[in-house]
Amino acid sequence: MRRFIPGLALLVAISACNGDGDASDAAVTTTGVPVATSTADTIETPSVSTTSTAGTGADDALATARLEMVDDQIAARFIEDAATLTAMRAVPRHEFVPAVYRERAYEDHPLPIGHGQTISQPYIVALMTEALDVQPGDKVLEIGTGSGYQAAVLAEMGVEVYTIEIIQELAAVADETLRRLGYDVSTLVADGYFGWEEHAPFDAIIVTAAPDHVPQPLINQLASNGRLVIPVGPIGAVQTLWRFELDAAGEITGQNLGDVLFVPFTREEG
Ligand code: SAH
């Protein structure tokens, strides 16, 4: 089904949503994999103020950067789903990053969003979105709201989005951003391990932090023919991005989408 190029996927997927995500030069870890080093908590005084981005010229530049991002980082890496590409051309990713990173929002890596968390690399958002295989009207649960960007991409595709974040402060900022931009997304502050029973079953579930095993409650909350896209693996090491599908007979099949490095799936609030 999916075309998979191991070498390329490793290189581009590896910095999906790593906790140390940063826009600075990448360092090399003991695994030899480039992983960025500093966190959002170390952001110093912005060298670019938000006001400097105001005005038509700056907005045009961001819109152009967004189209180039989709062409050069996503379509060029064999993401073919038209709805995914269209949504990512539409959602203003720069609105979901801290002001200091606005001009860097369309670069090919994750960015810090505070609390040691990151907004995922655009390619990873596209890869996971395509793998969810959603149709307008589908009900989708996201675990790991973060900035709200992934939720906005799904909402842009006409999906009914429910998203859970364990860090209250991030959830509040994401909720405000989504509302301000007109995205109708339901947000919840909770440990996403347990899913969102009240709104189950879901046609698709996406997890944007990496647990060391697949949470059974998420499987239980999948609709018949539901898809679960989730990175699974040890904390701080390379994880595997999985796509699971539940068939009508209740059987689960898994597909390996490649190596990734996500922030840990935490079990305690804050
Ligand atoms: N999807 C996000 C990126 C998220 S980074 C975006 O588009 O910006 C992963 C997020 O998962 C972090 O914000 C982290 O706090 C959150 N997270 C980690 N463990 C969690 C859990 N058990 N339940 C809910 N959220 C969790």
Tab-separated table of C-alpha atoms and ligand atoms in Angstrom:
chain	number	residue	atom	x	y	z
A	1	MET	CA	0.000	0.000	0.000
A	2	ARG	CA	2.319	2.773	1.203
A	3	ARG	CA	5.550	3.240	-0.581
A	4	PHE	CA	8.300	3.190	1.959
A	5	ILE	CA	11.875	4.174	1.437
A	6	PRO	CA	13.690	3.104	4.599
A	7	GLY	CA	16.705	5.367	4.347
A	8	LEU	CA	14.764	8.483	3.484
A	9	ALA	CA	12.080	7.817	6.052
A	10	LEU	CA	14.661	7.350	8.775
A	11	LEU	CA	16.333	10.599	7.957
A	12	VAL	CA	13.253	12.703	7.626
A	13	ALA	CA	11.066	11.001	10.185
A	14	ILE	CA	13.568	10.788	12.934
A	15	SER	CA	12.977	14.240	14.346
A	16	ALA	CA	9.218	14.023	14.242
A	17	CYS	CA	8.305	15.344	17.627
A	18	ASN	CA	11.319	14.942	19.797
A	19	GLY	CA	11.243	16.643	23.169
A	20	ASP	CA	14.452	18.430	22.482
A	21	GLY	CA	13.184	19.789	19.204
A	22	ASP	CA	14.892	22.974	18.216
A	23	ALA	CA	15.504	25.042	15.172
A	24	SER	CA	19.204	25.295	15.834
A	25	ASP	CA	21.848	23.151	14.223
A	26	ALA	CA	21.334	19.465	14.807
A	27	ALA	CA	23.658	17.556	17.079
A	28	VAL	CA	24.615	13.949	16.524
A	29	THR	CA	23.531	11.457	19.141
A	30	THR	CA	25.246	8.217	20.023
A	31	THR	CA	22.969	6.528	17.536
A	32	GLY	CA	24.427	8.691	14.833
A	33	VAL	CA	21.019	10.102	14.139
A	34	PRO	CA	20.656	13.862	13.923
A	35	VAL	CA	18.560	15.016	16.840
A	36	ALA	CA	18.124	18.629	17.796
A	37	THR	CA	19.357	19.717	21.172
A	38	SER	CA	17.784	22.560	23.092
A	39	THR	CA	14.252	22.949	24.355
A	40	ALA	CA	11.608	25.613	24.199
A	41	ASP	CA	12.345	26.427	27.812
A	42	THR	CA	15.696	27.788	26.732
A	43	ILE	CA	14.234	30.253	24.246
A	44	GLU	CA	15.781	33.616	24.818
A	45	THR	CA	14.419	37.033	24.044
A	46	PRO	CA	12.887	36.869	20.593
A	47	SER	CA	15.082	38.455	17.968
A	48	VAL	CA	12.000	38.914	15.816
A	49	SER	CA	8.924	40.477	17.343
A	50	THR	CA	5.435	39.493	16.277
A	51	THR	CA	4.808	42.986	14.989
A	52	SER	CA	7.601	42.655	12.454
A	53	THR	CA	5.614	39.890	10.763
A	54	ALA	CA	2.490	41.981	10.432
A	55	GLY	CA	1.488	43.300	7.069
A	56	THR	CA	0.804	41.911	3.645
A	57	GLY	CA	4.397	41.302	2.640
A	58	ALA	CA	5.130	39.086	5.621
A	59	ASP	CA	1.814	37.264	5.227
A	60	ASP	CA	2.533	36.633	1.545
A	61	ALA	CA	5.952	35.268	2.420
A	62	LEU	CA	4.433	32.860	4.957
A	63	ALA	CA	1.792	31.725	2.461
A	64	THR	CA	4.484	31.125	-0.147
A	65	ALA	CA	6.613	29.234	2.371
A	66	ARG	CA	3.608	27.065	3.202
A	67	LEU	CA	3.038	26.073	-0.425
A	68	GLU	CA	6.746	25.338	-0.847
A	69	MET	CA	6.684	23.241	2.332
A	70	VAL	CA	3.970	21.017	0.877
A	71	ASP	CA	5.693	20.683	-2.506
A	72	ASP	CA	9.275	20.224	-1.324
A	73	GLN	CA	8.941	18.361	1.981
A	74	ILE	CA	5.711	16.426	1.594
A	75	ALA	CA	4.618	15.772	-1.996
A	76	ALA	CA	8.280	15.251	-2.912
A	77	ARG	CA	8.434	12.475	-0.296
A	78	PHE	CA	5.549	10.581	-1.839
A	79	ILE	CA	2.617	11.760	0.260
A	80	GLU	CA	-0.095	11.520	-2.368
A	81	ASP	CA	-3.386	11.923	-0.540
A	82	ALA	CA	-4.947	15.035	-2.085
A	83	ALA	CA	-6.999	15.878	1.000
A	84	THR	CA	-3.895	15.823	3.203
A	85	LEU	CA	-1.949	18.028	0.800
A	86	THR	CA	-4.850	20.463	0.432
A	87	ALA	CA	-5.327	20.745	4.184
A	88	MET	CA	-1.651	21.379	4.801
A	89	ARG	CA	-1.631	24.080	2.130
A	90	ALA	CA	-4.488	25.746	4.004
A	91	VAL	CA	-3.673	25.546	7.718
A	92	PRO	CA	-1.503	28.475	8.887
A	93	ARG	CA	1.163	26.489	10.761
A	94	HIS	CA	2.872	29.754	11.797
A	95	GLU	CA	-0.118	30.503	14.054
A	96	PHE	CA	0.614	27.351	16.078
A	97	VAL	CA	4.242	28.078	16.992
A	98	PRO	CA	5.631	30.567	19.524
A	99	ALA	CA	5.979	34.070	18.017
A	100	VAL	CA	9.754	33.784	17.938
A	101	TYR	CA	9.444	30.879	15.477
A	102	ARG	CA	6.775	32.302	13.145
A	103	GLU	CA	9.147	32.772	10.236
A	104	ARG	CA	10.561	29.280	10.785
A	105	ALA	CA	7.221	27.499	10.967
A	106	TYR	CA	7.523	26.006	7.481
A	107	GLU	CA	11.013	24.569	7.918
A	108	ASP	CA	11.660	20.849	7.687
A	109	HIS	CA	11.850	19.963	11.389
A	110	PRO	CA	9.898	20.086	14.647
A	111	LEU	CA	9.894	23.277	16.727
A	112	PRO	CA	9.653	23.819	20.491
A	113	ILE	CA	6.241	24.822	21.850
A	114	GLY	CA	7.199	24.980	25.538
A	115	HIS	CA	7.092	22.493	28.430
A	116	GLY	CA	9.704	20.404	26.637
A	117	GLN	CA	7.215	19.544	23.869
A	118	THR	CA	7.311	20.138	20.134
A	119	ILE	CA	5.100	20.661	17.130
A	120	SER	CA	5.922	17.750	14.820
A	121	GLN	CA	7.903	18.064	11.608
A	122	PRO	CA	5.487	18.863	8.737
A	123	TYR	CA	6.334	15.634	6.881
A	124	ILE	CA	5.421	13.539	9.925
A	125	VAL	CA	2.090	15.347	10.277
A	126	ALA	CA	1.416	14.546	6.607
A	127	LEU	CA	2.542	10.913	6.897
A	128	MET	CA	0.340	10.275	9.920
A	129	THR	CA	-2.624	12.164	8.465
A	130	GLU	CA	-2.494	10.197	5.226
A	131	ALA	CA	-2.190	6.937	7.149
A	132	LEU	CA	-5.378	7.746	9.099
A	133	ASP	CA	-7.252	7.490	5.796
A	134	VAL	CA	-10.079	9.786	6.896
A	135	GLN	CA	-13.193	10.923	5.085
A	136	PRO	CA	-15.177	14.089	5.812
A	137	GLY	CA	-17.520	13.372	8.705
A	138	ASP	CA	-15.267	10.747	10.303
A	139	LYS	CA	-14.826	10.981	14.051
A	140	VAL	CA	-11.151	11.141	15.024
A	141	LEU	CA	-9.429	11.121	18.405
A	142	GLU	CA	-5.986	12.643	18.825
A	143	ILE	CA	-3.842	11.947	21.898
A	144	GLY	CA	-1.288	14.750	22.346
A	145	THR	CA	-2.852	18.069	21.311
A	146	GLY	CA	0.438	19.953	21.736
A	147	SER	CA	0.112	23.117	19.643
A	148	GLY	CA	-3.204	22.069	18.078
A	149	TYR	CA	-1.713	21.990	14.568
A	150	GLN	CA	-2.397	18.317	13.830
A	151	ALA	CA	-5.946	18.763	15.108
A	152	ALA	CA	-6.398	21.763	12.794
A	153	VAL	CA	-5.169	19.782	9.777
A	154	LEU	CA	-7.758	17.094	10.512
A	155	ALA	CA	-10.514	19.656	11.119
A	156	GLU	CA	-9.596	21.302	7.808
A	157	MET	CA	-10.343	17.926	6.162
A	158	GLY	CA	-13.913	17.980	7.464
A	159	VAL	CA	-13.235	15.538	10.262
A	160	GLU	CA	-14.933	15.712	13.679
A	161	VAL	CA	-11.898	16.077	15.937
A	162	TYR	CA	-11.533	15.208	19.624
A	163	THR	CA	-8.115	15.877	21.118
A	164	ILE	CA	-6.600	15.177	24.545
A	165	GLU	CA	-3.560	16.865	26.093
A	166	ILE	CA	-1.999	16.036	29.457
A	167	ILE	CA	-0.327	19.435	30.004
A	168	GLN	CA	-3.020	21.930	30.929
A	169	GLU	CA	-1.098	25.027	29.791
A	170	LEU	CA	-0.503	23.610	26.307
A	171	ALA	CA	-4.128	22.565	26.015
A	172	ALA	CA	-5.267	26.082	26.901
A	173	VAL	CA	-3.053	27.733	24.272
A	174	ALA	CA	-4.044	25.191	21.619
A	175	ASP	CA	-7.717	25.621	22.389
A	176	GLU	CA	-7.411	29.405	22.073
A	177	THR	CA	-5.538	29.130	18.769
A	178	LEU	CA	-8.030	26.666	17.283
A	179	ARG	CA	-10.988	28.844	18.290
A	180	ARG	CA	-9.367	32.033	17.006
A	181	LEU	CA	-8.787	30.406	13.617
A	182	GLY	CA	-12.328	29.035	13.492
A	183	TYR	CA	-11.559	25.315	13.903
A	184	ASP	CA	-14.327	23.445	15.693
A	185	VAL	CA	-12.329	20.942	17.753
A	186	SER	CA	-13.241	19.372	21.111
A	187	THR	CA	-10.364	19.542	23.596
A	188	LEU	CA	-9.818	17.764	26.908
A	189	VAL	CA	-7.079	17.889	29.552
A	190	ALA	CA	-6.491	14.305	30.660
A	191	ASP	CA	-4.216	11.299	30.386
A	192	GLY	CA	-4.999	10.121	26.876
A	193	TYR	CA	-4.104	6.525	27.767
A	194	PHE	CA	-7.756	5.959	28.532
A	195	GLY	CA	-9.064	7.548	25.338
A	196	TRP	CA	-12.365	9.457	25.413
A	197	GLU	CA	-14.981	6.817	26.129
A	198	GLU	CA	-17.889	9.246	26.010
A	199	HIS	CA	-17.357	9.914	22.286
A	200	ALA	CA	-16.221	6.428	21.210
A	201	PRO	CA	-16.142	4.660	18.858
A	202	PHE	CA	-13.724	6.566	16.638
A	203	ASP	CA	-13.111	5.974	12.940
A	204	ALA	CA	-9.473	6.807	13.545
A	205	ILE	CA	-7.155	7.499	16.475
A	206	ILE	CA	-3.803	9.284	16.193
A	207	VAL	CA	-1.252	9.348	19.000
A	208	THR	CA	1.478	11.997	18.762
A	209	ALA	CA	3.581	10.962	21.760
A	210	ALA	CA	5.272	7.566	22.080
A	211	PRO	CA	4.150	4.978	24.660
A	212	ASP	CA	6.129	1.745	25.141
A	213	HIS	CA	3.042	-0.309	24.333
A	214	VAL	CA	-0.269	0.258	22.599
A	215	PRO	CA	-2.877	1.378	25.164
A	216	GLN	CA	-5.663	-1.223	25.141
A	217	PRO	CA	-8.383	1.411	25.796
A	218	LEU	CA	-7.536	3.003	22.439
A	219	ILE	CA	-7.998	-0.300	20.614
A	220	ASN	CA	-11.293	-0.759	22.471
A	221	GLN	CA	-12.493	2.650	21.268
A	222	LEU	CA	-11.867	1.976	17.563
A	223	ALA	CA	-14.886	1.593	15.304
A	224	SER	CA	-15.146	-1.385	12.985
A	225	ASN	CA	-12.593	-0.748	10.201
A	226	GLY	CA	-11.018	1.894	12.468
A	227	ARG	CA	-7.381	2.947	12.079
A	228	LEU	CA	-4.865	3.669	14.845
A	229	VAL	CA	-1.643	5.504	13.973
A	230	ILE	CA	0.824	5.444	16.851
A	231	PRO	CA	4.575	5.574	17.523
A	232	VAL	CA	5.601	2.787	19.903
A	233	GLY	CA	8.959	2.230	21.530
A	234	PRO	CA	11.326	3.019	24.338
A	235	ILE	CA	11.662	6.560	25.679
A	236	GLY	CA	14.502	8.494	24.127
A	237	ALA	CA	15.292	5.843	21.551
A	238	VAL	CA	14.096	5.354	18.017
A	239	GLN	CA	10.496	4.220	17.924
A	240	THR	CA	8.387	2.551	15.258
A	241	LEU	CA	5.438	4.333	13.715
A	242	TRP	CA	2.586	1.820	13.391
A	243	ARG	CA	-0.691	1.866	11.540
A	244	PHE	CA	-3.173	-0.631	12.954
A	245	GLU	CA	-6.514	-1.438	11.392
A	246	LEU	CA	-9.384	-3.232	13.068
A	247	ASP	CA	-11.411	-5.282	10.619
A	248	ALA	CA	-15.093	-6.092	10.854
A	249	ALA	CA	-14.274	-9.445	12.449
A	250	GLY	CA	-12.387	-7.693	15.243
A	251	GLU	CA	-8.943	-8.694	13.959
A	252	ILE	CA	-6.102	-6.171	14.180
A	253	THR	CA	-3.436	-5.897	11.523
A	254	GLY	CA	-0.372	-3.693	11.880
A	255	GLN	CA	1.804	-1.995	9.302
A	256	ASN	CA	5.255	-0.565	10.065
A	257	LEU	CA	5.525	2.983	8.676
A	258	GLY	CA	9.140	3.519	9.673
A	259	ASP	CA	11.421	4.840	12.384
A	260	VAL	CA	10.544	7.994	14.294
A	261	LEU	CA	11.509	9.897	17.430
A	262	PHE	CA	8.595	11.299	19.411
A	263	VAL	CA	8.324	12.854	22.861
A	264	PRO	CA	7.412	10.331	25.566
A	265	PHE	CA	3.829	9.428	26.283
A	266	THR	CA	3.559	10.474	29.922
A	267	ARG	CA	1.227	8.998	32.504
A	268	GLU	CA	0.978	11.737	35.094
A	269	GLU	CA	-0.426	15.188	34.625
A	270	GLY	CA	1.984	18.018	34.045
B	1	SAH	N1	0.160	16.890	17.821
B	1	SAH	C1	0.950	17.980	18.355
B	1	SAH	C2	2.358	17.577	18.691
B	1	SAH	C3	2.397	16.995	20.000
B	1	SAH	S1	3.870	16.680	20.882
B	1	SAH	C4	0.959	19.185	17.449
B	1	SAH	O1	0.383	19.119	16.350
B	1	SAH	O2	1.515	20.201	17.853
B	1	SAH	C5	3.109	15.423	21.941
B	1	SAH	C6	2.134	15.927	22.967
B	1	SAH	O3	1.617	14.794	23.643
B	1	SAH	C7	2.760	16.815	24.034
B	1	SAH	O4	2.087	18.046	24.075
B	1	SAH	C8	2.563	16.023	25.317
B	1	SAH	O5	2.324	16.828	26.445
B	1	SAH	C9	1.366	15.165	24.969
B	1	SAH	N2	1.202	13.948	25.768
B	1	SAH	C10	2.164	13.108	26.243
B	1	SAH	N3	1.617	12.101	26.945
B	1	SAH	C11	0.265	12.293	26.918
B	1	SAH	C12	-0.844	11.595	27.465
B	1	SAH	N4	-0.697	10.485	28.217
B	1	SAH	N5	-2.083	12.066	27.229
B	1	SAH	C13	-2.273	13.204	26.498
B	1	SAH	N6	-1.255	13.912	25.967
B	1	SAH	C14	0.002	13.469	26.157
